[in-house]
XYZ file of C-alpha atoms in Angstrom:
322
model
C 13.280 13.639 4.574
C 11.614 12.551 1.340
C 13.019 13.314 -2.104
C 10.454 16.044 -2.748
C 11.166 17.685 0.621
C 14.860 17.789 -0.306
C 13.918 19.364 -3.635
C 11.780 21.999 -1.874
C 14.602 22.783 0.543
C 17.056 23.327 -2.311
C 14.530 25.395 -4.284
C 13.852 27.694 -1.327
C 17.586 28.266 -0.914
C 17.868 29.145 -4.613
C 15.039 31.683 -4.298
C 17.197 33.674 -1.884
C 19.872 34.009 -4.569
C 17.551 34.212 -7.581
C 14.064 35.489 -6.627
C 11.000 34.386 -8.588
C 8.954 37.055 -10.330
C 5.605 37.939 -8.759
C 2.875 35.303 -9.254
C 5.419 32.963 -10.826
C 6.858 29.633 -9.778
C 9.869 27.467 -10.442
C 9.715 23.693 -10.987
C 12.280 20.898 -11.020
C 11.564 17.497 -12.569
C 11.798 14.900 -9.838
C 12.910 11.790 -11.726
C 14.379 12.194 -15.233
C 14.051 8.454 -15.826
C 10.320 8.380 -14.995
C 7.675 7.830 -17.681
C 5.758 10.832 -16.345
C 6.603 14.505 -15.870
C 6.290 15.101 -12.135
C 7.814 18.191 -10.580
C 8.451 19.764 -7.226
C 8.872 23.483 -6.824
C 8.098 26.760 -5.079
C 6.237 29.926 -6.007
C 7.129 33.584 -5.575
C 5.753 33.593 -2.019
C 7.802 30.504 -1.058
C 4.842 28.154 -0.950
C 5.781 24.637 -2.075
C 4.245 22.920 -5.120
C 3.687 19.530 -6.684
C 3.048 19.590 -10.436
C 2.155 16.853 -12.909
C 2.632 17.373 -16.636
C 0.114 15.812 -19.030
C -0.922 16.186 -22.680
C -4.714 16.349 -22.331
C -6.592 19.219 -20.711
C -6.765 18.314 -16.986
C -9.976 18.335 -14.955
C -10.956 21.244 -12.761
C -10.890 20.064 -9.134
C -12.210 22.102 -6.212
C -10.074 21.846 -3.082
C -12.399 23.671 -0.637
C -9.435 24.154 1.665
C -7.547 27.133 3.024
C -4.410 24.983 3.204
C -4.350 23.606 -0.342
C -5.126 25.020 -3.739
C -5.096 23.494 -7.210
C -4.719 25.161 -10.585
C -4.110 24.217 -14.233
C -1.783 25.935 -16.628
C -1.156 25.314 -20.313
C 2.462 25.356 -21.425
C 3.908 26.816 -24.613
C 4.058 23.414 -26.321
C 0.322 22.853 -25.744
C 0.713 20.389 -22.872
C -0.678 21.068 -19.412
C 0.374 21.207 -15.768
C -1.792 20.105 -12.861
C -0.425 22.022 -9.884
C -1.130 21.489 -6.217
C 0.138 24.152 -3.808
C 0.436 24.117 -0.020
C -0.670 27.504 1.289
C 0.016 27.012 4.985
C 3.508 27.119 6.443
C 4.386 24.384 8.921
C 2.668 21.556 7.061
C 5.491 20.891 4.608
C 6.474 17.580 6.213
C 2.934 16.193 6.105
C 2.443 17.501 2.571
C 5.815 16.092 1.566
C 4.869 12.585 2.725
C 1.633 12.799 0.764
C 3.311 14.092 -2.381
C 6.034 11.452 -2.217
C 3.350 8.791 -1.838
C 1.711 10.041 -5.036
C 5.043 10.097 -6.878
C 5.789 6.517 -5.803
C 2.279 5.324 -6.685
C 2.531 6.960 -10.127
C 5.206 4.470 -11.132
C 2.583 1.728 -10.961
C -0.061 3.273 -13.232
C -0.175 2.323 -16.932
C -0.922 5.611 -18.697
C -1.717 9.299 -18.445
C -5.443 8.745 -17.884
C -4.702 6.531 -14.889
C -2.206 9.121 -13.608
C -4.894 11.834 -13.670
C -7.289 9.515 -11.828
C -4.610 8.817 -9.220
C -4.010 12.561 -8.786
C -7.737 13.211 -8.331
C -8.177 10.332 -5.861
C -5.200 11.388 -3.779
C -6.297 15.019 -3.771
C -9.741 14.039 -2.485
C -8.099 12.158 0.396
C -5.751 15.051 1.149
C -8.629 17.525 1.189
C -10.251 15.394 3.862
C -7.089 15.483 5.930
C -6.489 19.234 5.720
C -10.127 20.291 6.013
C -10.682 18.515 9.320
C -7.842 20.070 11.270
C -5.803 23.156 10.590
C -2.703 21.295 11.756
C -3.270 18.354 9.424
C -2.979 16.002 12.411
C -5.479 13.714 14.093
C -6.752 14.676 17.529
C -5.834 12.565 20.565
C -9.168 10.743 20.742
C -8.992 10.016 17.013
C -5.488 8.596 17.418
C -6.764 6.402 20.244
C -9.631 5.051 18.151
C -7.389 4.377 15.153
C -4.873 2.534 17.318
C -7.680 0.312 18.633
C -8.758 -0.582 15.090
C -5.189 -1.239 13.988
C -4.515 -3.471 17.006
C -7.546 -5.506 15.993
C -6.286 -5.686 12.412
C -2.903 -6.856 13.691
C -4.549 -9.666 15.658
C -6.535 -10.788 12.618
C -3.393 -10.794 10.490
C -1.435 -12.760 13.073
C -4.151 -15.397 13.226
C -3.904 -15.872 9.496
C -7.379 -17.321 8.971
C -7.846 -15.208 5.819
C -5.356 -14.211 3.170
C -3.602 -10.877 3.628
C -5.569 -8.889 1.047
C -8.934 -10.130 2.303
C -7.993 -9.345 5.895
C -6.886 -5.808 5.128
C -9.717 -5.112 2.677
C -12.213 -6.018 5.396
C -11.009 -3.061 7.465
C -13.667 -0.573 6.385
C -13.924 1.680 9.425
C -11.939 4.461 7.701
C -14.414 4.288 4.798
C -17.321 5.228 7.060
C -18.928 1.781 7.314
C -21.350 0.991 10.145
C -18.839 -1.546 11.493
C -15.049 -1.304 11.508
C -14.485 -4.728 9.905
C -16.872 -6.394 7.493
C -16.344 -9.787 5.839
C -18.707 -12.130 4.027
C -19.223 -14.194 7.187
C -18.758 -11.739 10.055
C -18.564 -8.115 11.192
C -16.522 -6.554 13.988
C -17.075 -3.257 15.748
C -14.114 -1.840 17.706
C -14.325 0.549 20.642
C -11.427 2.260 22.408
C -11.908 3.132 26.071
C -9.753 4.439 28.888
C -9.038 2.882 32.255
C -11.991 2.868 34.633
C -14.612 3.615 31.981
C -17.874 1.854 32.832
C -19.806 2.306 29.580
C -19.350 2.503 25.826
C -21.095 4.817 23.385
C -22.990 3.493 20.362
C -23.417 6.107 17.656
C -26.268 4.678 15.582
C -29.005 2.081 15.322
C -26.936 0.237 12.717
C -23.630 -0.011 14.544
C -24.456 -3.255 16.345
C -26.642 -4.759 13.650
C -25.391 -7.127 10.975
C -26.817 -9.882 8.811
C -23.778 -12.042 9.619
C -22.303 -13.025 12.981
C -20.899 -10.050 14.824
C -18.448 -9.262 17.599
C -17.603 -6.199 19.654
C -13.919 -5.665 20.448
C -13.218 -3.451 23.437
C -9.644 -2.103 23.591
C -8.675 -0.475 26.871
C -5.860 2.006 26.280
C -3.927 4.030 28.841
C -2.293 7.289 27.822
C 1.469 6.684 27.963
C 4.654 8.704 27.641
C 7.637 8.217 25.310
C 10.104 5.721 26.740
C 7.559 3.493 28.451
C 8.186 -0.124 27.498
C 4.636 -0.941 26.362
C 3.814 2.431 24.808
C 2.744 2.351 21.160
C 1.908 5.053 18.643
C 0.574 5.195 15.125
C 4.006 5.308 13.488
C 5.303 2.209 15.233
C 2.067 0.279 14.851
C 1.916 1.129 11.151
C 5.430 -0.245 10.665
C 4.504 -3.450 12.517
C 1.484 -4.080 10.317
C 3.387 -3.266 7.141
C 5.892 -5.931 8.186
C 3.096 -8.485 8.474
C 1.719 -7.781 4.984
C 4.906 -6.873 3.100
C 4.730 -10.014 0.962
C 1.465 -8.827 -0.608
C 1.812 -5.549 -2.580
C -1.968 -5.418 -3.020
C -2.585 -5.693 0.725
C 0.117 -3.113 1.421
C -1.407 -0.620 -1.034
C -4.880 -1.190 0.417
C -3.542 -0.653 3.938
C -1.904 2.631 2.931
C -5.130 3.774 1.287
C -7.063 2.993 4.466
C -4.597 5.049 6.511
C -5.073 8.007 4.175
C -8.851 7.608 4.450
C -8.367 7.704 8.229
C -6.433 10.995 7.711
C -3.164 9.565 9.009
C 0.198 10.208 7.387
C 3.478 9.352 9.064
C 4.934 12.264 11.032
C 7.094 12.790 14.120
C 4.052 14.270 15.843
C 2.556 10.797 16.203
C 5.564 9.681 18.259
C 4.438 12.073 21.001
C 0.911 10.716 21.558
C 1.236 7.155 22.769
C -0.959 4.581 24.484
C -0.446 1.355 26.387
C -2.982 -1.399 25.606
C -3.989 -2.832 28.978
C -6.604 -5.257 27.636
C -8.373 -6.248 24.439
C -11.656 -8.037 25.115
C -14.151 -9.513 22.692
C -17.926 -9.928 23.022
C -20.398 -11.831 20.865
C -23.319 -9.705 19.646
C -26.153 -12.182 20.004
C -29.903 -11.561 19.994
C -29.733 -11.229 23.784
C -26.902 -8.693 23.767
C -28.117 -5.308 25.148
C -28.470 -3.097 22.093
C -30.821 -0.976 20.061
C -31.363 -1.674 16.365
C -33.877 -0.318 13.880
C -36.231 -3.258 14.251
C -36.617 -2.451 17.962
C -37.570 1.220 17.794
C -40.933 2.763 16.839
C -41.478 3.910 13.283
C -40.528 7.523 12.767
C -37.311 7.351 14.788
C -34.571 7.842 12.235
C -31.507 7.803 14.464
C -30.386 7.311 18.031
C -27.244 7.248 20.147
C -26.972 5.387 23.427
C -24.530 3.864 25.886
C -24.092 0.307 27.157
C -22.815 -0.516 30.647
C -19.719 -2.695 30.399
C -20.759 -4.680 33.469
C -23.913 -5.726 31.605
C -22.051 -7.454 28.767
C -19.626 -9.636 30.734
C -21.664 -12.756 30.058
C -21.196 -12.233 26.305
C -17.411 -12.369 26.401
C -15.969 -14.645 23.716
C -12.752 -15.518 21.953
C -11.344 -13.036 19.481
C -12.902 -13.493 16.033
C -10.890 -14.984 13.194
């Protein structure tokens, strides 16, 4: 349990003894020694809050979410509170991890302006997480795809051909890039498939096109159950990668940002959906590789999706990229 979750638990117990007036809330400063005023608390309906105190008038930020809301309130001394409230019971653990991440990250920013920017950036990521799924959790096929990308990242880190920050920064799949990894000299697209699958889906005319050399990594993953020796999940894989990059704070922060962009936050739920990697194969995307790119299709065709038979790409198998 994070520090803010402990604070919420204590605050909710206090509400039983001393109720909060209607439409009110009660806050507790999280770290008296901190340079910034950051609070945890609850409102009169027992929804949990994160609040940040600042001197300047804070920005108005739309949440567009039924699970989260944000409001500003001026205090008697003229300063302001930026308040984020969770409005859906059952998501406190996920929200707590996110809030604690913001609190920890706040210790590294230089001033109030940077703190507000951090708050806004984190809120935009959290909106993405809560908007997509009412539970706040990734779906099984999304977990599978993210595991495949992270396994590829782990291989690249273990090979050590690039420094840690460059390796992690090149993982741009969570940012919506056409390829999952993009570096100055190569691009890598990662696909996760199940056992016995005979084709892979390509979602656009740009996915297998790059101005630099390119590879396709095909990760075959079998759905596994807890207790199986080779079963892995997002929580365990995240910890493994963090261990590989721990010596670089910049790489570690970038990795955590990528996970948030991918809508993942550590939770016990992710220990229940596990996969066993049965193979990780690599293919060189050459001019002869069976694919469709924009230069091949008639003018007027703006987009296309298609599938490629795995048997048809065996001759393009290559070593894993570095």
